CSV table of C-alpha atoms and ligand atoms in Angstrom, one decimal:
chain,number,residue,atom,x,y,z
U,471,UNK,CA,61.7,74.2,135.0
U,472,UNK,CA,60.3,77.3,133.3
U,473,UNK,CA,61.9,80.7,134.2
U,474,UNK,CA,60.2,82.4,137.1
U,475,UNK,CA,60.5,85.9,138.2
U,476,UNK,CA,59.5,88.5,140.8
U,477,UNK,CA,60.2,92.2,141.5
U,478,UNK,CA,60.4,93.9,144.9
U,479,UNK,CA,60.9,97.3,146.2
U,480,UNK,CA,62.5,98.2,149.6
U,481,UNK,CA,63.5,101.4,151.4
U,482,UNK,CA,66.8,102.1,153.1
U,483,UNK,CA,66.7,102.8,156.8
U,484,UNK,CA,68.5,105.1,159.3
U,485,UNK,CA,69.6,103.5,162.6
U,486,UNK,CA,68.7,105.3,165.8
U,487,UNK,CA,70.5,102.6,167.9
U,488,UNK,CA,73.4,101.4,165.8
U,489,UNK,CA,74.5,97.9,164.7
U,490,UNK,CA,78.3,97.8,165.0
U,491,UNK,CA,80.2,94.5,165.3
U,492,UNK,CA,79.1,90.9,164.9
U,493,UNK,CA,79.3,87.9,167.2
U,494,UNK,CA,79.3,85.8,164.0
U,495,UNK,CA,80.6,87.6,160.9
U,496,UNK,CA,79.4,84.9,158.4
U,497,UNK,CA,75.8,84.6,159.7
U,498,UNK,CA,75.8,88.4,160.5
U,499,UNK,CA,74.7,87.8,164.1
U,500,UNK,CA,75.1,91.3,165.6
U,501,UNK,CA,76.8,92.0,169.0
U,502,UNK,CA,73.8,94.2,169.9
U,503,UNK,CA,70.2,94.8,168.9
U,504,UNK,CA,69.4,97.9,166.9
U,505,UNK,CA,66.4,100.2,166.1
U,506,UNK,CA,65.8,102.1,162.9
U,507,UNK,CA,63.3,104.1,160.8
U,508,UNK,CA,62.6,103.3,157.1
U,509,UNK,CA,63.1,106.1,154.7
U,510,UNK,CA,60.2,106.8,152.4
U,511,UNK,CA,60.7,108.1,148.8
U,512,UNK,CA,64.1,106.4,148.6
U,513,UNK,CA,64.1,102.9,147.3
U,514,UNK,CA,65.8,100.0,145.5
U,515,UNK,CA,63.8,98.1,143.0
U,516,UNK,CA,65.1,94.6,142.2
U,517,UNK,CA,63.9,92.0,139.6
U,518,UNK,CA,65.0,88.4,140.0
U,519,UNK,CA,64.5,85.8,137.3
U,520,UNK,CA,65.6,82.2,137.6
U,521,UNK,CA,66.5,81.0,134.1
U,522,UNK,CA,67.6,77.4,133.4
U,523,UNK,CA,69.5,78.6,130.3
U,524,UNK,CA,71.9,80.8,132.4
U,525,UNK,CA,75.3,79.4,133.2
U,526,UNK,CA,76.0,81.9,136.0
U,527,UNK,CA,74.1,84.4,138.1
U,528,UNK,CA,74.2,87.9,136.6
U,529,UNK,CA,73.8,91.3,138.3
U,530,UNK,CA,73.1,94.7,136.9
U,531,UNK,CA,72.9,97.8,139.1
U,532,UNK,CA,71.6,101.1,137.7
U,533,UNK,CA,72.3,99.8,134.1
U,534,UNK,CA,75.9,98.6,134.9
U,535,UNK,CA,76.9,94.9,135.0
U,536,UNK,CA,78.5,94.0,138.3
U,537,UNK,CA,80.9,91.1,138.7
U,538,UNK,CA,83.5,90.1,141.4
U,539,UNK,CA,82.7,90.7,145.1
U,540,UNK,CA,79.4,92.4,144.5
U,541,UNK,CA,78.1,89.5,142.5
U,542,UNK,CA,79.4,86.9,144.9
U,543,UNK,CA,77.5,88.6,147.8
U,544,UNK,CA,74.3,88.4,145.8
U,545,UNK,CA,75.0,84.8,144.7
U,546,UNK,CA,75.3,83.8,148.4
U,547,UNK,CA,71.7,85.0,149.0
U,548,UNK,CA,70.5,83.2,145.8
U,549,UNK,CA,72.3,80.1,147.0
U,550,UNK,CA,70.3,80.1,150.3
U,551,UNK,CA,67.1,80.6,148.3
U,552,UNK,CA,68.1,77.7,145.9
U,553,UNK,CA,68.8,75.5,148.9
U,554,UNK,CA,65.4,76.1,150.6
U,555,UNK,CA,63.4,75.9,147.4
U,556,UNK,CA,65.2,73.1,145.6
U,557,UNK,CA,65.7,75.2,142.5
U,558,UNK,CA,69.0,74.7,140.6
U,559,UNK,CA,68.7,77.5,138.0
U,560,UNK,CA,71.0,80.5,138.0
U,561,UNK,CA,69.4,83.9,138.2
U,562,UNK,CA,69.4,87.3,136.4
U,563,UNK,CA,69.2,90.1,139.0
U,564,UNK,CA,68.5,93.7,137.8
U,565,UNK,CA,68.5,96.4,140.4
U,566,UNK,CA,67.9,100.2,140.4
U,567,UNK,CA,68.3,102.7,143.2
U,568,UNK,CA,66.5,106.0,143.0
U,569,UNK,CA,69.0,107.7,145.3
U,570,UNK,CA,72.5,108.8,144.3
U,571,UNK,CA,75.5,106.7,145.2
U,572,UNK,CA,77.5,108.7,147.8
U,573,UNK,CA,74.5,110.4,149.2
U,574,UNK,CA,75.3,109.1,152.6
U,575,UNK,CA,72.5,106.5,152.4
U,576,UNK,CA,73.7,102.9,152.7
U,577,UNK,CA,72.3,101.2,149.7
U,578,UNK,CA,73.0,97.7,151.0
U,579,UNK,CA,70.0,97.7,153.4
U,580,UNK,CA,67.5,98.4,150.6
U,581,UNK,CA,69.3,96.3,148.1
U,582,UNK,CA,69.5,93.1,150.2
U,583,UNK,CA,65.9,93.4,151.5
U,584,UNK,CA,64.6,93.8,148.0
U,585,UNK,CA,66.7,90.9,146.8
U,586,UNK,CA,65.5,88.6,149.6
U,587,UNK,CA,61.9,89.3,148.8
U,588,UNK,CA,62.2,89.2,145.0
U,589,UNK,CA,64.4,86.1,145.0
U,590,UNK,CA,62.3,84.1,147.4
U,591,UNK,CA,59.1,84.9,145.5
U,592,UNK,CA,60.7,84.1,142.2
U,593,UNK,CA,61.7,80.7,143.6
U,594,UNK,CA,58.1,80.1,144.6
U,595,UNK,CA,58.6,80.5,148.3
U,596,UNK,CA,56.2,82.3,150.6
U,597,UNK,CA,58.4,83.3,153.5
U,598,UNK,CA,57.1,85.0,156.6
U,599,UNK,CA,58.3,88.5,157.5
U,600,UNK,CA,60.7,87.1,160.1
U,601,UNK,CA,62.1,84.6,157.6
U,602,UNK,CA,62.6,87.3,155.0
U,603,UNK,CA,64.3,89.5,157.5
U,604,UNK,CA,66.7,86.6,158.4
U,605,UNK,CA,67.4,86.0,154.7
U,606,UNK,CA,68.1,89.8,154.1
U,607,UNK,CA,70.4,89.8,157.2
U,608,UNK,CA,72.7,87.3,155.6
U,609,UNK,CA,73.4,89.8,152.7
U,610,UNK,CA,73.7,92.9,154.9
U,611,UNK,CA,72.9,93.2,158.6
U,612,UNK,CA,71.0,96.5,158.3
U,613,UNK,CA,68.9,94.9,155.5
U,614,UNK,CA,67.1,92.8,158.1
U,615,UNK,CA,65.5,96.1,159.3
U,616,UNK,CA,64.3,97.2,155.8
U,617,UNK,CA,61.9,94.2,155.5
U,618,UNK,CA,59.3,95.4,158.1
U,619,UNK,CA,57.7,98.9,157.9
U,620,UNK,CA,58.0,102.1,159.9
U,621,UNK,CA,60.0,101.9,163.1
U,622,UNK,CA,61.9,98.7,163.3
U,623,UNK,CA,63.8,96.7,166.0
U,624,UNK,CA,66.3,94.0,165.0
U,625,UNK,CA,66.6,91.7,168.0
U,626,UNK,CA,70.0,90.0,168.4
U,627,UNK,CA,68.4,86.7,169.3
U,628,UNK,CA,70.3,83.6,170.5
U,629,UNK,CA,71.2,82.3,167.0
U,630,UNK,CA,70.3,82.5,163.4
U,631,UNK,CA,66.6,81.4,164.0
U,632,UNK,CA,65.6,84.3,166.3
U,633,UNK,CA,67.9,86.9,164.9
U,634,UNK,CA,65.5,89.1,162.8
U,635,UNK,CA,63.7,92.5,162.8
U,636,UNK,CA,60.1,93.4,163.4
U,637,UNK,CA,58.1,96.6,163.3
U,638,UNK,CA,57.6,98.3,166.7
U,639,UNK,CA,55.4,101.1,165.3
U,640,UNK,CA,53.9,101.8,161.8
U,641,UNK,CA,55.0,104.9,159.8
U,642,UNK,CA,51.9,106.9,160.7
U,643,UNK,CA,52.7,106.5,164.4
U,644,UNK,CA,55.1,109.4,164.3
U,645,UNK,CA,55.9,111.5,161.2
U,646,UNK,CA,59.6,112.2,161.5
U,647,UNK,CA,62.0,113.2,158.7
U,648,UNK,CA,65.6,112.4,158.0
U,649,UNK,CA,67.4,115.5,156.5
U,650,UNK,CA,70.7,114.2,155.2
U,651,UNK,CA,73.4,116.8,155.1
U,652,UNK,CA,75.9,115.7,152.5
U,653,UNK,CA,79.5,116.6,153.4
U,654,UNK,CA,82.1,115.9,150.7
U,655,UNK,CA,84.6,113.3,152.1
U,656,UNK,CA,88.0,113.4,150.5
U,657,UNK,CA,88.9,109.9,151.4
U,658,UNK,CA,87.5,106.5,150.3
U,659,UNK,CA,85.8,105.2,153.4
U,660,UNK,CA,86.2,101.7,154.9
U,661,UNK,CA,83.0,99.7,154.2
U,662,UNK,CA,80.7,98.5,157.0
U,663,UNK,CA,81.6,94.8,156.6
U,664,UNK,CA,85.4,95.5,157.2
U,665,UNK,CA,84.4,98.0,160.0
U,666,UNK,CA,82.3,95.4,161.9
U,667,UNK,CA,85.2,93.0,161.9
U,668,UNK,CA,87.4,95.7,163.5
U,669,UNK,CA,84.9,96.6,166.3
U,670,UNK,CA,86.3,94.0,168.8
U,671,UNK,CA,89.7,95.6,168.5
U,672,UNK,CA,88.4,98.7,170.3
U,673,UNK,CA,88.6,98.6,174.1
U,674,UNK,CA,85.4,100.6,174.1
U,675,UNK,CA,83.3,98.1,172.2
U,676,UNK,CA,82.5,95.9,175.3
U,677,UNK,CA,81.2,98.9,177.2
U,678,UNK,CA,79.1,100.0,174.3
U,679,UNK,CA,77.6,96.5,173.8
U,680,UNK,CA,77.0,96.0,177.6
U,681,UNK,CA,75.0,99.2,177.7
U,682,UNK,CA,73.0,98.5,174.6
U,683,UNK,CA,69.9,97.1,176.3
U,684,UNK,CA,69.5,100.3,178.3
U,685,UNK,CA,69.8,102.4,175.1
U,686,UNK,CA,67.4,100.2,173.2
U,687,UNK,CA,64.8,100.6,176.0
U,688,UNK,CA,65.2,104.4,176.0
U,689,UNK,CA,64.9,104.6,172.3
U,690,UNK,CA,61.8,102.3,172.1
U,691,UNK,CA,60.1,104.2,174.9
U,692,UNK,CA,60.8,107.6,173.2
U,693,UNK,CA,59.3,106.2,170.0
U,694,UNK,CA,56.2,104.8,171.8
U,695,UNK,CA,55.7,108.1,173.7
U,696,UNK,CA,56.6,110.3,170.7
U,697,UNK,CA,59.0,112.0,173.0
U,698,UNK,CA,61.3,113.9,170.7
U,699,UNK,CA,63.7,115.3,173.4
U,700,UNK,CA,64.2,111.8,174.7
U,701,UNK,CA,64.8,110.4,171.2
U,702,UNK,CA,67.2,113.2,170.4
U,703,UNK,CA,69.3,112.5,173.5
U,704,UNK,CA,69.6,108.7,173.0
U,705,UNK,CA,70.3,108.8,169.3
U,706,UNK,CA,73.1,111.3,169.6
U,707,UNK,CA,74.7,109.4,172.4
U,708,UNK,CA,74.4,106.1,170.5
U,709,UNK,CA,75.9,107.5,167.4
U,710,UNK,CA,78.8,109.1,169.3
U,711,UNK,CA,79.4,105.8,171.1
U,712,UNK,CA,79.6,103.9,167.8
U,713,UNK,CA,82.0,106.5,166.4
U,714,UNK,CA,84.1,106.3,169.6
U,715,UNK,CA,84.5,102.6,168.9
U,716,UNK,CA,85.4,103.2,165.3
U,717,UNK,CA,88.0,105.9,166.2
U,718,UNK,CA,89.6,103.6,168.7
U,719,UNK,CA,89.7,100.4,166.6
U,720,UNK,CA,92.9,99.0,165.3
U,721,UNK,CA,93.4,100.3,162.6
U,722,UNK,CA,91.3,103.3,163.6
U,723,UNK,CA,88.4,104.5,161.5
U,724,UNK,CA,87.8,108.2,161.4
U,725,UNK,CA,84.7,108.9,159.4
U,726,UNK,CA,84.0,112.5,160.5
U,727,UNK,CA,85.1,115.6,158.6
U,728,UNK,CA,85.4,119.1,160.1
U,729,UNK,CA,81.9,119.9,158.6
U,730,UNK,CA,80.5,116.8,160.3
U,731,UNK,CA,81.4,118.2,163.7
U,732,UNK,CA,80.2,121.7,162.7
U,733,UNK,CA,76.8,120.2,162.1
U,734,UNK,CA,76.7,118.5,165.5
U,735,UNK,CA,77.4,121.8,167.3
U,736,UNK,CA,74.8,123.6,165.2
U,737,UNK,CA,72.1,120.9,165.8
U,738,UNK,CA,72.7,121.0,169.5
U,739,UNK,CA,72.4,124.8,169.6
U,740,UNK,CA,69.2,124.6,167.6
U,741,UNK,CA,67.8,122.1,170.0
U,742,UNK,CA,68.8,124.1,173.1
U,743,UNK,CA,66.9,127.0,171.6
U,744,UNK,CA,63.8,124.9,171.2
U,745,UNK,CA,64.1,123.6,167.6
U,746,UNK,CA,63.5,119.8,167.5
U,747,UNK,CA,66.4,118.3,165.6
U,748,UNK,CA,69.0,115.6,166.5
U,749,UNK,CA,72.0,114.1,164.6
U,750,UNK,CA,73.1,110.6,163.9
U,751,UNK,CA,75.9,109.5,161.6
U,752,UNK,CA,76.6,106.1,159.9
U,753,UNK,CA,79.9,104.8,158.4
U,754,UNK,CA,80.6,108.1,156.6
U,755,UNK,CA,80.9,111.8,157.0
U,756,UNK,CA,77.3,112.8,156.1
U,757,UNK,CA,75.0,113.8,159.0
U,758,UNK,CA,71.4,112.5,159.2
U,759,UNK,CA,69.4,115.2,161.0
U,760,UNK,CA,66.2,113.7,162.4
U,761,UNK,CA,63.4,116.1,163.1
U,762,UNK,CA,59.6,116.3,163.2
U,763,UNK,CA,58.2,116.2,159.7
U,764,UNK,CA,56.8,119.7,159.9
U,765,UNK,CA,60.3,121.1,160.6
U,766,UNK,CA,62.0,119.4,157.6
U,767,UNK,CA,61.9,122.4,155.3
U,768,UNK,CA,63.4,124.7,157.9
U,769,UNK,CA,66.0,122.0,158.9
U,770,UNK,CA,67.1,121.7,155.3
U,771,UNK,CA,67.3,125.5,154.9
U,772,UNK,CA,69.5,125.8,158.0
U,773,UNK,CA,71.7,122.8,157.0
U,774,UNK,CA,72.4,124.4,153.6
U,775,UNK,CA,73.7,127.5,155.3
U,776,UNK,CA,76.3,125.6,157.3
U,777,UNK,CA,79.9,125.4,156.0
U,778,UNK,CA,80.9,122.2,154.1
U,779,UNK,CA,77.3,121.1,153.4
U,780,UNK,CA,77.2,120.5,149.7
U,781,UNK,CA,73.7,119.2,149.4
U,782,UNK,CA,70.7,117.9,151.4
U,783,UNK,CA,68.1,115.2,150.9
U,784,UNK,CA,64.9,114.6,152.9
U,785,UNK,CA,63.1,111.4,153.6
U,786,UNK,CA,60.0,110.8,155.8
U,787,UNK,CA,59.2,107.6,157.7
U,788,UNK,CA,58.7,104.7,155.2
U,789,UNK,CA,56.9,101.4,154.9
U,790,UNK,CA,57.8,97.8,154.5
U,791,UNK,CA,59.5,96.0,151.6
U,792,UNK,CA,56.9,94.9,149.0
U,793,UNK,CA,56.4,93.1,145.8
U,794,UNK,CA,55.7,95.3,142.7
U,795,UNK,CA,54.8,94.7,139.1
U,796,UNK,CA,58.0,93.8,137.1
R,1156,DP6,C1,76.9,102.2,160.7
R,1156,DP6,O1,74.5,96.6,157.5
R,1156,DP6,O2,76.0,98.1,156.2
R,1156,DP6,O3,75.0,101.9,159.2
R,1156,DP6,O4,76.2,93.7,157.5
R,1156,DP6,O5,78.4,94.3,156.7
R,1156,DP6,O6,76.4,94.9,155.3
R,1156,DP6,P1,77.0,94.7,156.7
R,1156,DP6,O7,76.9,96.1,157.4
R,1156,DP6,P2,75.8,97.2,157.4
R,1156,DP6,O8,76.2,98.0,158.7
R,1156,DP6,C2,75.5,99.1,159.1
R,1156,DP6,C3,76.3,100.0,160.0
R,1156,DP6,C4,75.7,101.3,160.3
R,1156,DP6,C5,74.8,101.2,161.5
R,1156,DP6,C6,73.4,100.7,161.3
R,1156,DP6,O9,72.8,100.8,160.2
R,1156,DP6,O10,72.9,100.1,162.3
């Protein structure tokens, strides 16, 4: 076999209805469906090259060689691709993020969706969007949502086959912006994978999961109708519910910092006075403030004036994962 390669680019995404907890941790079958928006301008670009001369898979991220757990997680995806394609060769994976580590943007979503697309292409496969989403999901659940473009829903499905994400509206349907307020967190946070495994230990997780179909409907409708007030209400509740589960897990996960809460209060005051902004928080202290695109500059300005906000970053609604020249 000759060496074969491909390069793909994918955006991270911010969840409006959160994924927290799995019904199968190995296959990453989530306990509830989720909805997100891709983030334009931010991306991971990954080149995969299968080379018969390699003894082991290799991984380089932002110029640094990665071994151990990080490499194992990537090799698991490469193994699935090797199995489907019948290729035996090991691969060289070279990846770059254009957003800073610790910026409150989960890099695993963009990373595993770019990897799924590049690796499958390099192996000569022509997977459908749903198949790519399922493959990306095996590396990181939220990565399933970075394969399709714009506003995306990841359906929980009944098993591996129908557990994938699809676009519910293209980026141009509604120009929103995610203004990320970076709050310096003193502690090293527990990663999402460990966090998902703790979700069932919270007595609140069942109630959160049971109510998820209702929240998904409200969020989907708000997006379809471009109803910002309805979107704001549902994403704040959904984020608060996920953090309630995190805080009541055993051991408990407390991601918020005092500045995080300060931003919540400020955003709610702004909205009450007619300024269209809403907050949502992932597994960290940084706050994603969602607003209409034309309010992004003012939102950023206001966020920078709040105590504890060290930096801000803005991203608009982004497109699908795609192949690029290597
Ligand atoms: C809080 O997809 O990062 O951002 O599947 O273990 O990689 P793994 O977890 P991950 O979990 C994301 C959790 C979240 C909410 C969300 O993005 O839906």
